Structures are given as C-alpha cells and as structure tokens.
Short mmCIF file of C-alpha atoms and ligand atoms in Angstrom, two decimals:
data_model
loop_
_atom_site.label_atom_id
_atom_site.label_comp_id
_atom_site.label_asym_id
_atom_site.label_seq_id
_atom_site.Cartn_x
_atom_site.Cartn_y
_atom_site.Cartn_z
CA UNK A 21 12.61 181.20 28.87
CA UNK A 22 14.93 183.32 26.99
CA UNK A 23 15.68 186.97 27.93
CA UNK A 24 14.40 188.95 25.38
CA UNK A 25 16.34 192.27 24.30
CA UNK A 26 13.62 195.41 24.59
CA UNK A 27 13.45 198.57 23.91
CA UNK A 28 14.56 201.23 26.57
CA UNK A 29 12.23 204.10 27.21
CA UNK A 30 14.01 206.71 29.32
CA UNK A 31 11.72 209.91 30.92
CA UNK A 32 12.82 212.70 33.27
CA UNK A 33 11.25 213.40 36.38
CA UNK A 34 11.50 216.27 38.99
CA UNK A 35 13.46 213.93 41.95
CA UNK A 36 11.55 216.30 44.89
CA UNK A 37 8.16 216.15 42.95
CA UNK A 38 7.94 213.59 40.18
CA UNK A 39 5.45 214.02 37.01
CA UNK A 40 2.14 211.78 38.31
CA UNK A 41 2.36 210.53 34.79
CA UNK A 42 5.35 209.18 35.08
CA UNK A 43 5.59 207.30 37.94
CA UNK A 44 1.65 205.67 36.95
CA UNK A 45 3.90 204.54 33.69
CA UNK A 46 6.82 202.96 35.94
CA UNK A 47 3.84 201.02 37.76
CA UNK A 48 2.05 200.30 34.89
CA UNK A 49 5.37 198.49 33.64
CA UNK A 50 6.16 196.62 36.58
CA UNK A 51 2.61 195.49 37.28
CA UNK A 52 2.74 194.06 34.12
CA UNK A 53 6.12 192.10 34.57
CA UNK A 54 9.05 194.74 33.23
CA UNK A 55 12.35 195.96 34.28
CA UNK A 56 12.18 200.35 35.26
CA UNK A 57 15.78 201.59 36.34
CA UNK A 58 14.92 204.47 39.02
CA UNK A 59 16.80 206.81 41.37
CA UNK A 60 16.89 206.42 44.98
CA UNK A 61 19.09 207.94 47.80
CA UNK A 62 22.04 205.53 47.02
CA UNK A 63 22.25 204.87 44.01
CA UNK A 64 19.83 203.93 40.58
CA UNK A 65 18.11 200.69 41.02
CA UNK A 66 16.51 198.26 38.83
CA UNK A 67 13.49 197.24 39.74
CA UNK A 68 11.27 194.28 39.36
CA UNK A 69 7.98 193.20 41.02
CA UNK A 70 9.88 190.97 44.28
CA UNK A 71 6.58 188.79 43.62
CA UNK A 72 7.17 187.67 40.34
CA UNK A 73 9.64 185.47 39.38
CA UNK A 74 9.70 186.17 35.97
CA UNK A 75 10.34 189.55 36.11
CA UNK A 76 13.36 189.04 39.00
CA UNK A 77 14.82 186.27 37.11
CA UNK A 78 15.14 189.26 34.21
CA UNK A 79 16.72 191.56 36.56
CA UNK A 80 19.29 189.08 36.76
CA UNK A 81 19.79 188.25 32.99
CA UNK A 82 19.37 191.51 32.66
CA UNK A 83 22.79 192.23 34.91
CA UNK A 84 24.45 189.33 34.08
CA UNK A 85 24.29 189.18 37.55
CA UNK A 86 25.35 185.65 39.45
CA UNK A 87 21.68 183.74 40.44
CA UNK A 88 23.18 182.89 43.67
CA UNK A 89 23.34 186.48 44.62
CA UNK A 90 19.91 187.87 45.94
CA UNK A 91 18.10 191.21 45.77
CA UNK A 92 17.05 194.03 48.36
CA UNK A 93 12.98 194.26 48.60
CA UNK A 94 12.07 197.53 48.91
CA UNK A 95 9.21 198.62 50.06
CA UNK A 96 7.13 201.36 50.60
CA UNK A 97 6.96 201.68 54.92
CA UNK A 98 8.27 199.29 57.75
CA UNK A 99 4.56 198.14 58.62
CA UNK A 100 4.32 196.53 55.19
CA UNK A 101 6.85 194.15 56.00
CA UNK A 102 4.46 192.42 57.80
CA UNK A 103 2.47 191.15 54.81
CA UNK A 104 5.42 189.36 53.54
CA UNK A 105 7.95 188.41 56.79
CA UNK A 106 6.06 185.87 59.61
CA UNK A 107 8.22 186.66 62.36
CA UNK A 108 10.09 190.31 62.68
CA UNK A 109 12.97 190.40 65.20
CA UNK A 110 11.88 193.05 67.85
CA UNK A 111 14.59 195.89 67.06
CA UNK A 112 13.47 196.01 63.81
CA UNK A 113 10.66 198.44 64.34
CA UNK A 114 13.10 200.59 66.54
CA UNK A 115 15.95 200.76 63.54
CA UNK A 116 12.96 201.26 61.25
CA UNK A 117 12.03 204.06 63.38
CA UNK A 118 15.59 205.47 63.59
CA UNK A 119 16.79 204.66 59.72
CA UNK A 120 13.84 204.79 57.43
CA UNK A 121 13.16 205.63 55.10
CA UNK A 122 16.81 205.58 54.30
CA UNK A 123 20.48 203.54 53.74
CA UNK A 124 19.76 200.48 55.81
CA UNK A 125 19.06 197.01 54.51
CA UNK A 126 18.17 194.58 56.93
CA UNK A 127 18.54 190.96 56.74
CA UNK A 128 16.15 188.56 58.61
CA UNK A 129 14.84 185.21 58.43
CA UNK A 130 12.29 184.04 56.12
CA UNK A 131 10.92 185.46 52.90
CA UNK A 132 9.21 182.76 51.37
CA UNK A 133 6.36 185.09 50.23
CA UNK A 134 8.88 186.44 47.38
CA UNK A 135 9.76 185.66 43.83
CA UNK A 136 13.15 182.65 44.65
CA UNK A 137 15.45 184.96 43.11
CA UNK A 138 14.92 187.93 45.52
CA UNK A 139 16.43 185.40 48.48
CA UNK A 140 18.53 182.74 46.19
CA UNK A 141 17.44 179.73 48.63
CA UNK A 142 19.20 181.84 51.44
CA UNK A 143 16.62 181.24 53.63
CA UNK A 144 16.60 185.16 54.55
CA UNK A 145 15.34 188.18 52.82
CA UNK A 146 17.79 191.74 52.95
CA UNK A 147 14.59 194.33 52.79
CA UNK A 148 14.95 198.61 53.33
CA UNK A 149 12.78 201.59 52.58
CA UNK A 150 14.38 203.74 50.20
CA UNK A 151 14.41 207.75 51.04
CA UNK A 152 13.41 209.12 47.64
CA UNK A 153 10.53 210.58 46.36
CA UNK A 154 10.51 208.84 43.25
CA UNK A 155 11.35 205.30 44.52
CA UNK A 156 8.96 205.44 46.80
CA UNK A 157 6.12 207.01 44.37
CA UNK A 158 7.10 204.00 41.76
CA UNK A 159 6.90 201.15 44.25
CA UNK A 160 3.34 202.59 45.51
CA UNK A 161 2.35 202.77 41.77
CA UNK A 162 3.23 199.31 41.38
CA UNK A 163 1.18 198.44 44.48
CA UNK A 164 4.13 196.01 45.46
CA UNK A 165 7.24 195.48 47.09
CA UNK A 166 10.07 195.75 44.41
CA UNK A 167 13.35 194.21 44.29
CA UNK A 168 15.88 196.38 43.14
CA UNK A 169 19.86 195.48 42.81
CA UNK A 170 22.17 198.32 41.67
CA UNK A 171 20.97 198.99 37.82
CA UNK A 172 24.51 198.40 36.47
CA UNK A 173 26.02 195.49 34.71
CA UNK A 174 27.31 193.23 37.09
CA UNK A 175 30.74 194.03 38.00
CA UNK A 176 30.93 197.66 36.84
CA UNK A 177 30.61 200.27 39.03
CA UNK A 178 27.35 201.13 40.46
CA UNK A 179 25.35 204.00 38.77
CA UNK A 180 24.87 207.38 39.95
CA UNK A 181 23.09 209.02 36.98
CA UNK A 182 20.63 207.62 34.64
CA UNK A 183 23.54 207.80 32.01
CA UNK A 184 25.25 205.06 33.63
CA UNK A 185 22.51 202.94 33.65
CA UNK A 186 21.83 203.39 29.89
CA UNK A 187 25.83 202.81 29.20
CA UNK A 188 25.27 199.44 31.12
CA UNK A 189 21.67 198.15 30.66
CA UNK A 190 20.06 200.06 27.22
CA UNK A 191 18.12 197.38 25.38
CA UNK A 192 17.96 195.46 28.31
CA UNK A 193 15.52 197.35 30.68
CA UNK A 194 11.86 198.82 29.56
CA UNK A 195 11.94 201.90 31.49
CA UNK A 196 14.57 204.15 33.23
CA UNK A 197 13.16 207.25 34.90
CA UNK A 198 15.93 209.88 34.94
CA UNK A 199 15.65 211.90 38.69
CA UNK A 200 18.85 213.59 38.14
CA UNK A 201 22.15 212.35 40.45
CA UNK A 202 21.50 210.04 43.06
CA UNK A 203 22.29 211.60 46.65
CA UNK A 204 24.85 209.43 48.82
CA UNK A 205 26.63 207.45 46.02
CA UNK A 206 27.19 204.05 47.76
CA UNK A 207 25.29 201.59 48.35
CA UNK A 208 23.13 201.02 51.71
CA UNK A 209 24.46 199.57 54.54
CA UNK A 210 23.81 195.46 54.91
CA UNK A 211 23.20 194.72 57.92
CA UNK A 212 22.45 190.86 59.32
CA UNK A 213 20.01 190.67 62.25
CA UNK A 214 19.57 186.55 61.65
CA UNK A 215 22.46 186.21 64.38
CA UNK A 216 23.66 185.99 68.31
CA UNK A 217 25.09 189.51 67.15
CA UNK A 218 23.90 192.03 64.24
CA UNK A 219 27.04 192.13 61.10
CA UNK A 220 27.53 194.75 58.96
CA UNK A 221 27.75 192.47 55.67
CA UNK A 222 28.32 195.78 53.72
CA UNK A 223 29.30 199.29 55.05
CA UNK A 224 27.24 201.61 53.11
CA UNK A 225 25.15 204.94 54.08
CA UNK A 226 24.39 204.31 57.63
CA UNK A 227 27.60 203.58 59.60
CA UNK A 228 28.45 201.36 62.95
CA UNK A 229 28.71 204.55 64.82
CA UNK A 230 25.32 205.78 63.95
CA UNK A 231 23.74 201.39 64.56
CA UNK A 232 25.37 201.28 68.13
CA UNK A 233 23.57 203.33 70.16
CA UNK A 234 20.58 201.39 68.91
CA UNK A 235 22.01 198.11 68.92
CA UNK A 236 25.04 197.75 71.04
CA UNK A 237 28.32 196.49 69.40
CA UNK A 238 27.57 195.21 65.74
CA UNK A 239 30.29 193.76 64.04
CA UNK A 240 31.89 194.07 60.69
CA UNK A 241 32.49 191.09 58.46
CA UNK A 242 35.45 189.64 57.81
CA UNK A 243 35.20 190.46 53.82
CA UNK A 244 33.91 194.39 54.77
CA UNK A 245 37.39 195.10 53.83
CA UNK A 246 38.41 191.75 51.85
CA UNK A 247 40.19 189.61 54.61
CA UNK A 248 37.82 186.53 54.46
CA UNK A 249 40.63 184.06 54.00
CA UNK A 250 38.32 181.13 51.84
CA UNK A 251 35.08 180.03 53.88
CA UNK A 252 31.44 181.29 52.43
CA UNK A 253 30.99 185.07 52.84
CA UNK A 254 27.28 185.78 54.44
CA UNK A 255 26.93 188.02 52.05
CA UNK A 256 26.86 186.77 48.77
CA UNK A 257 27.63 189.86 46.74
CA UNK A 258 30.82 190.38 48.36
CA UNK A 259 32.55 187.42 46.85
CA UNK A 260 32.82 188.70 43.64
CA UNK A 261 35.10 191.51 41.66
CA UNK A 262 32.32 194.62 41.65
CA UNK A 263 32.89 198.09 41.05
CA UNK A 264 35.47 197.89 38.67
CA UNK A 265 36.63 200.43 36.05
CA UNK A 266 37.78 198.34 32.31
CA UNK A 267 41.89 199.33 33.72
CA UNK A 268 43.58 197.78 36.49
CA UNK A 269 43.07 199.62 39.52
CA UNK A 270 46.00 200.08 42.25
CA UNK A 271 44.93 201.36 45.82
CA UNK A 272 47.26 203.06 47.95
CA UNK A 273 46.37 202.93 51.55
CA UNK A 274 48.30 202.96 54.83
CA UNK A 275 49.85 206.85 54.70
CA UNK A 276 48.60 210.07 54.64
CA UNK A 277 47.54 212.25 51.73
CA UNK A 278 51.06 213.56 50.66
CA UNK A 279 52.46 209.85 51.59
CA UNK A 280 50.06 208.36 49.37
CA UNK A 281 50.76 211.07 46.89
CA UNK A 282 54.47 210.64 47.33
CA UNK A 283 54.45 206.97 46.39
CA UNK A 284 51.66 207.27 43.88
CA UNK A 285 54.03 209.50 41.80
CA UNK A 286 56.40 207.52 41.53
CA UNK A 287 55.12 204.64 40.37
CA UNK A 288 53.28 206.79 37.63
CA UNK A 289 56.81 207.79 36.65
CA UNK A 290 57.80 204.80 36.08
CA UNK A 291 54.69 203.30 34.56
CA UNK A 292 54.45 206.49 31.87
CA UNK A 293 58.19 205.91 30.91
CA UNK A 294 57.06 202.24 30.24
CA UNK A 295 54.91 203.85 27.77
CA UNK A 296 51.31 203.14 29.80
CA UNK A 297 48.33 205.76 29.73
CA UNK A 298 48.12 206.18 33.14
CA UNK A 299 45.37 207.25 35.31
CA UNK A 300 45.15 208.99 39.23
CA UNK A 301 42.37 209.27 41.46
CA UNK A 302 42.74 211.91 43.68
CA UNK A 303 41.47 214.02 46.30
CA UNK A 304 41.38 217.53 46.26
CA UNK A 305 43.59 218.31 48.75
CA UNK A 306 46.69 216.22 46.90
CA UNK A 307 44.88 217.11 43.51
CA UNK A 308 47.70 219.83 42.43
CA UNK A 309 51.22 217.73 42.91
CA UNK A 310 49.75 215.36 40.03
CA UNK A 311 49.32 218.46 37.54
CA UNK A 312 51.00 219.44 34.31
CA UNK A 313 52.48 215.92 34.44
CA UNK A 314 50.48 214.50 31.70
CA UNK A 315 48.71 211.82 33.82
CA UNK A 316 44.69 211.58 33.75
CA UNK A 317 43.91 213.04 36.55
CA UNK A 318 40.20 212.15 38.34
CA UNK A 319 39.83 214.47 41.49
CA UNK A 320 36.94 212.72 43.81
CA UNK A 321 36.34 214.54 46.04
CA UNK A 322 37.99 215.50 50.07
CA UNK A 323 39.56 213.36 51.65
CA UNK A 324 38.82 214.96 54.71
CA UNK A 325 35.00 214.43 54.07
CA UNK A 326 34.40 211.34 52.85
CA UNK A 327 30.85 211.70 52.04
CA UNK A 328 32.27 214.29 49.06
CA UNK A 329 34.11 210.64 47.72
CA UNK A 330 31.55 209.11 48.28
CA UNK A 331 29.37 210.98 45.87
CA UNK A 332 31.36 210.84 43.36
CA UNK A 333 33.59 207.67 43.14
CA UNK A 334 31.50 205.48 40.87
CA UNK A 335 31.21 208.51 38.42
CA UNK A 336 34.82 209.46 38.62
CA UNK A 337 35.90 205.34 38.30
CA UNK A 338 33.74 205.66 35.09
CA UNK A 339 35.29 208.68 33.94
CA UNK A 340 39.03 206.16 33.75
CA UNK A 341 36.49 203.94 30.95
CA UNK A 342 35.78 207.43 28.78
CA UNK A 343 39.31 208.52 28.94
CA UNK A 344 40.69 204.55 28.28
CA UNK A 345 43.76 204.86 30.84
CA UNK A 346 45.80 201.55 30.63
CA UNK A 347 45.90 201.61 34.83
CA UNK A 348 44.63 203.62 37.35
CA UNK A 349 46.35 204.73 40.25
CA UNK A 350 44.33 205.44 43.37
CA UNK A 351 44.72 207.20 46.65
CA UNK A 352 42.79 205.29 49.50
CA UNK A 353 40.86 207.68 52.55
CA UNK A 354 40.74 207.15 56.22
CA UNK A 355 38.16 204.08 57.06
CA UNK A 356 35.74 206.78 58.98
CA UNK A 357 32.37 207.10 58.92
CA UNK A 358 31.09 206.61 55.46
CA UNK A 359 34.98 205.98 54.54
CA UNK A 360 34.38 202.70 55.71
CA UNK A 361 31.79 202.11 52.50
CA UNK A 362 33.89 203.91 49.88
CA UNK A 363 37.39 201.68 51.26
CA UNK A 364 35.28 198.55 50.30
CA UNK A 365 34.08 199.50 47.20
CA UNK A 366 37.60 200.77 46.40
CA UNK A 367 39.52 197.60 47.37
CA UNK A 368 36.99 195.56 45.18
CA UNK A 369 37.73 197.54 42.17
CA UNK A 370 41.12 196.78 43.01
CA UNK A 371 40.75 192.98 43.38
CA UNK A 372 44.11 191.89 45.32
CA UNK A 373 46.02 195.11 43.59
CA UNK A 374 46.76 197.12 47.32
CA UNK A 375 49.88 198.63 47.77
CA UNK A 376 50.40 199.46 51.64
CA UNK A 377 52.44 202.86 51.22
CA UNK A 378 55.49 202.33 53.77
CA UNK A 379 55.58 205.29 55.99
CA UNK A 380 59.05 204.93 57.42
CA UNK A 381 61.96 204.77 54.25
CA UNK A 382 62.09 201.25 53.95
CA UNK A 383 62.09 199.89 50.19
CA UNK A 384 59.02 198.81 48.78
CA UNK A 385 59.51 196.73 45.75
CA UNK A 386 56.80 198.18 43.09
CA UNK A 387 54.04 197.64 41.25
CA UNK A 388 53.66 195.51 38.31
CA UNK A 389 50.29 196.42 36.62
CA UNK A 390 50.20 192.61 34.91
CA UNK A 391 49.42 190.15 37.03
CA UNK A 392 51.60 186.66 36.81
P1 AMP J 420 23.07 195.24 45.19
O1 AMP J 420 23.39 194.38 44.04
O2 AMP J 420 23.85 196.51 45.09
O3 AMP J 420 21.64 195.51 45.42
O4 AMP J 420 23.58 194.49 46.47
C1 AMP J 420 22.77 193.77 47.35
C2 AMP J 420 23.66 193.20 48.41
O5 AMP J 420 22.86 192.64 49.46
C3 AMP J 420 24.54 192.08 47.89
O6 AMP J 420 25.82 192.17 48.47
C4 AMP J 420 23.79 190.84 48.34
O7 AMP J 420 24.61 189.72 48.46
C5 AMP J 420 23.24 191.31 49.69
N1 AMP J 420 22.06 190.52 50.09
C6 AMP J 420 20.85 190.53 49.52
N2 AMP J 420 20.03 189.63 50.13
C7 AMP J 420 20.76 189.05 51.11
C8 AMP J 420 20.49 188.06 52.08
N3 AMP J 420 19.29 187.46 52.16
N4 AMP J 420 21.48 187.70 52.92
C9 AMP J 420 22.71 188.30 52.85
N5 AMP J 420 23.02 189.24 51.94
C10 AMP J 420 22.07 189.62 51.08
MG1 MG J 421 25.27 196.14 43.15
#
C-alpha cells in the first residue's frame, strides 16, 4: 500500500486542561487508523494505534523513518501493560511506581500483541507512560495503547513545538494538536530490563543517578556517547545520524566554558576569513565573548544547568536551518545529570565531527568543515 499524502489539521489545546473536543477528535482519528502529532513531557510525538499495523507502518513512511527501528507504546497506566506483555519482570511495577507517569521507557521481552512495526522483529517491546495531560487524555480517547516516535522527519532534530512538527511532517500527518512547548526537551530515557543487568540504551529525562537507588548499578551503552566500535547497537535508533541541523555541526568538548570558548573562536576566525557563514551555539555564561563579531550566535541555555540546554537545544539547532549558517560551531556541557542526554544528542548531530579542546598549549591541528 502506498502512503498517501493528507491533509494536516492542526488545533490548540490548553496543555494543563485540554478542550474535551479536541482530544475526542485525536481519538476519533486514531481509532479510525490516522497519524495525530501531540505534546508530551519530552518532546511532540506521533502517534498511531500500536495495534494496527497499518497505521504504524504510516508513522514510519510518514518519518522516513528506517523499518528496522521500532516505536515506544505508550500507554495510559502501568497496570495496562498487562493486557498486552505475558510476563513483566518484577521491578517493573516498583520503577513504574517511582517514574510514571514520566521520562522512562522500558524495554522487556515480548510484545507480540502489537502492530510488527512497534517491535521490528526485536523480540522486545520499549513501552512508558507519558506525564502530560494531553497525551494521556488522547491515548484514553483512542481507547488504546499508542505508539509514538518523535514527530520529526527522521534525522532532524526532535520537535519541541508544534511548529516543528508542521516544518517536518505537514501533509503527512492528519492531526497535530498544538499544547504549547513541550517540558524537558529530550527524549526519555531507554532503559533495557531484558538483561543479567538493566542498560541505559539512551540517556534521556530520568538519569542513572535517579535508576540506582531502585535498581543497583545500571549501565550505559557503549553507543550512549558513540564509542560502539562496529557490532549491533541494542538500540536500534542509535545507529543512525539523528538530530541534525542542514550545516555541519562541530562539538567542542573536553575544557571548560572559556576553554571551549577560547578554541571555538578561533576556528570561527579562520572559517569566516574563508568566507563561510558561520554559526555558534553557546551557553549563556560564554554567550558575550562571541558578540559584535558577526557570527550567528544561538545561546542555549546554562551550562551550569543542563536541564536549561536541554529545553532548548532542538529549537536552538533549528534556529542554524532558519538562519542557513554554512557550519555550526558548538560548545559541549559537563556529562551530568540530564547532560548526559543532551551530550548524546549533541555528538549525533555532530556525526564523527568532535574536536577534544586541548587544555594544556599543545597544538591542535584544526578543523576542516569538508569531510575527505
Ligand atoms: P524515538 O524515535 O524518539 O521514539 O526513539 C525511540 C528509541 O527507542 C529508539 O532509539 C529505538 O531504537 C528505541 N527502541 C524502541 N523499541 C526498542 C526495543 N524493543 N529495543 C531496544 N530499543 C528500542
Ligand atoms: Mg526520535
């Protein structure tokens, strides 16, 4: 079958107490096999009925998104799990208790009960309750679990605002309900139960600090922060380029802020006198040294808060599109807390482009913003 372009609908809805209308609408559509882009706590998701595999395979012509790369369930409370999962592993009613609704995904065996796309032959199922009045008013509405990637085109940067998701997906979804911003910015935490140990697949809103006291250690996997040298990531997702403004993104990391700023300006120097429109992400505490300079300057937020970057990193990597820089120069944050989350998501938009910012004077031999 043959995805067929639609018309997109888009309505506003209070995100603390959504228009009854509304959401019956947003069921209404998915019950009857449609694509509705809605907010949640992360980010906006698209949403399909998880139980019909017509309307996930649209999600994912809808995307562009890889088939081999499966969907989050979400559903309305832990307990309904049970209708769709045979055998639930014994902590997850305790993290359920502890994390939702909210950030958390959890990964466990089985699954079968869904649509094949939600699980891509995986054998396992990655399921959460969302913490948003509106997501969880539209998935009771539709009266079933919905599976709901990121609403973006795949590869861009997830979206934060109903305006992203009509930038990426107008024409190809039936229904977007606009609930304003959505609150943390990144994505939920993955998190893979199916093993000896539990493995944080993807930082996201819930960090390891907050899963050990639960769980005892939980580990991080290898491609969290993109050192899987070749073998099969667990996590599909994380194989591929995602979150990427249109320019090539450099990411500093390895100094502090005026290190990182230090370095940074340099190479903008030298890329501006080459002619290139260049563009900086920074935070606010470095955001001054870049001005009157003539660069494009982004400011995302404090680097020492991370959860301030973390709201608004996909918008401000989005921003670099509307202002068409040739190359984008980025400062990188401490890995803490939720810095963990917005350090992956950063060093995927930058592919293999990191530059580790020396932090004694040794040379470093510079950045060449086209690849051999
Ligand atoms: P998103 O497209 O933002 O919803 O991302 C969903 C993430 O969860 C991707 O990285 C997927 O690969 C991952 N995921 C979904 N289902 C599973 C699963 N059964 N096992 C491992 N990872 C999964
Ligand atoms: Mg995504």
């Amino acid at each position: 079958m043959v995805f067929a372009a639609r018309p997109t609908r888009c309505l506003a809805v209070d995100p603390m107490h959504p228009n009854a209308a509304v959401i019956r609408e947003a069921g209404n559509v998915l019950r009857r096999g449609g694509l509705v882009a809605f907010p949640t706590e992360t980010v906006y998701g698209l949403g399909a009925n998880a139980l019909d595999a017509r309307a996930v395979a649209d999600i994912f012509y809808a995307k562009g998104r890889p088939v081999d790369n499966p969907l989050i369930v979400h559903i309305d409370r832990a307990e309904s799990l049970r209708d769709y999962v045979a055998e639930i592993p014994p902590v997850v009613p305790q993290l359920a208790a502890r994390f939702w609704p909210g950030p958390l995904t959890l990964v466990i065996r089985g699954g079968e009960k869904f649509a094949p796309g939600v699980t891509g032959g995986l054998g396992t199922v990655a399921v959460r309750v969302p913490a948003h009045p509106v997501a969880l008013a539209i998935i009771r509405a539709a009266g079933a679990p919905v599976a709901a990637p990121s609403a973006n085109a795949s590869g861009r940067p997830s979206p934060t605002t109903a305006a992203h998701v009509l930038d990426d997906l107008a024409g190809r979804v039936d229904l977007v309900v606009d609930g304003g911003p959505a609150g943390l910015g990144v994505e939920s935490t993955v998190l893979d139960l199916t093993g000896e140990r539990p493995v944080i697949l993807r930082p996201g809103g819930v960090t390891r600090q907050e899963l050990e006291p639960v769980l005892g250690p939980v580990e991080l996997d290898k491609s969290v922060l993109g050192e899987a040298a070749g073998g099969r990531p667990r996590s599909p997702g994380m194989k591929y380029t995602h979150y990427a403004p249109r320019a090539p993104l450099f990411l500093f990391e390895g100094g502090d802020g005026s290190q990182l700023a230090k370095r940074i300006l340099e190479e903008a120097e030298r890329l501006a006198a080459a002619g290139h429109k260049v563009g900086v992400l920074a935070c606010e505490e470095t955001a001054a040294l870049y001005r009157g300079k003539g660069y494009h300057l982004v400011v995302v937020g404090r680097r020492s808060d991370p959860g301030t970057v973390a709201a608004s990193l996909y918008e401000s990597l989005r921003r670099f599109d509307r202002l068409g820089v040739d190359v984008i120069l980025a400062e990188g944050i401490p890995c803490d807390g939720v810095g963990l989350a917005v350090m992956n998501r950063l060093r995927r938009a930058a592919g293999g482009n990191i530059v580790a910012v020396c932090t004694d004077d040794s040379p470093d031999p510079g950045i060449s913003i086209y690849k051999p």
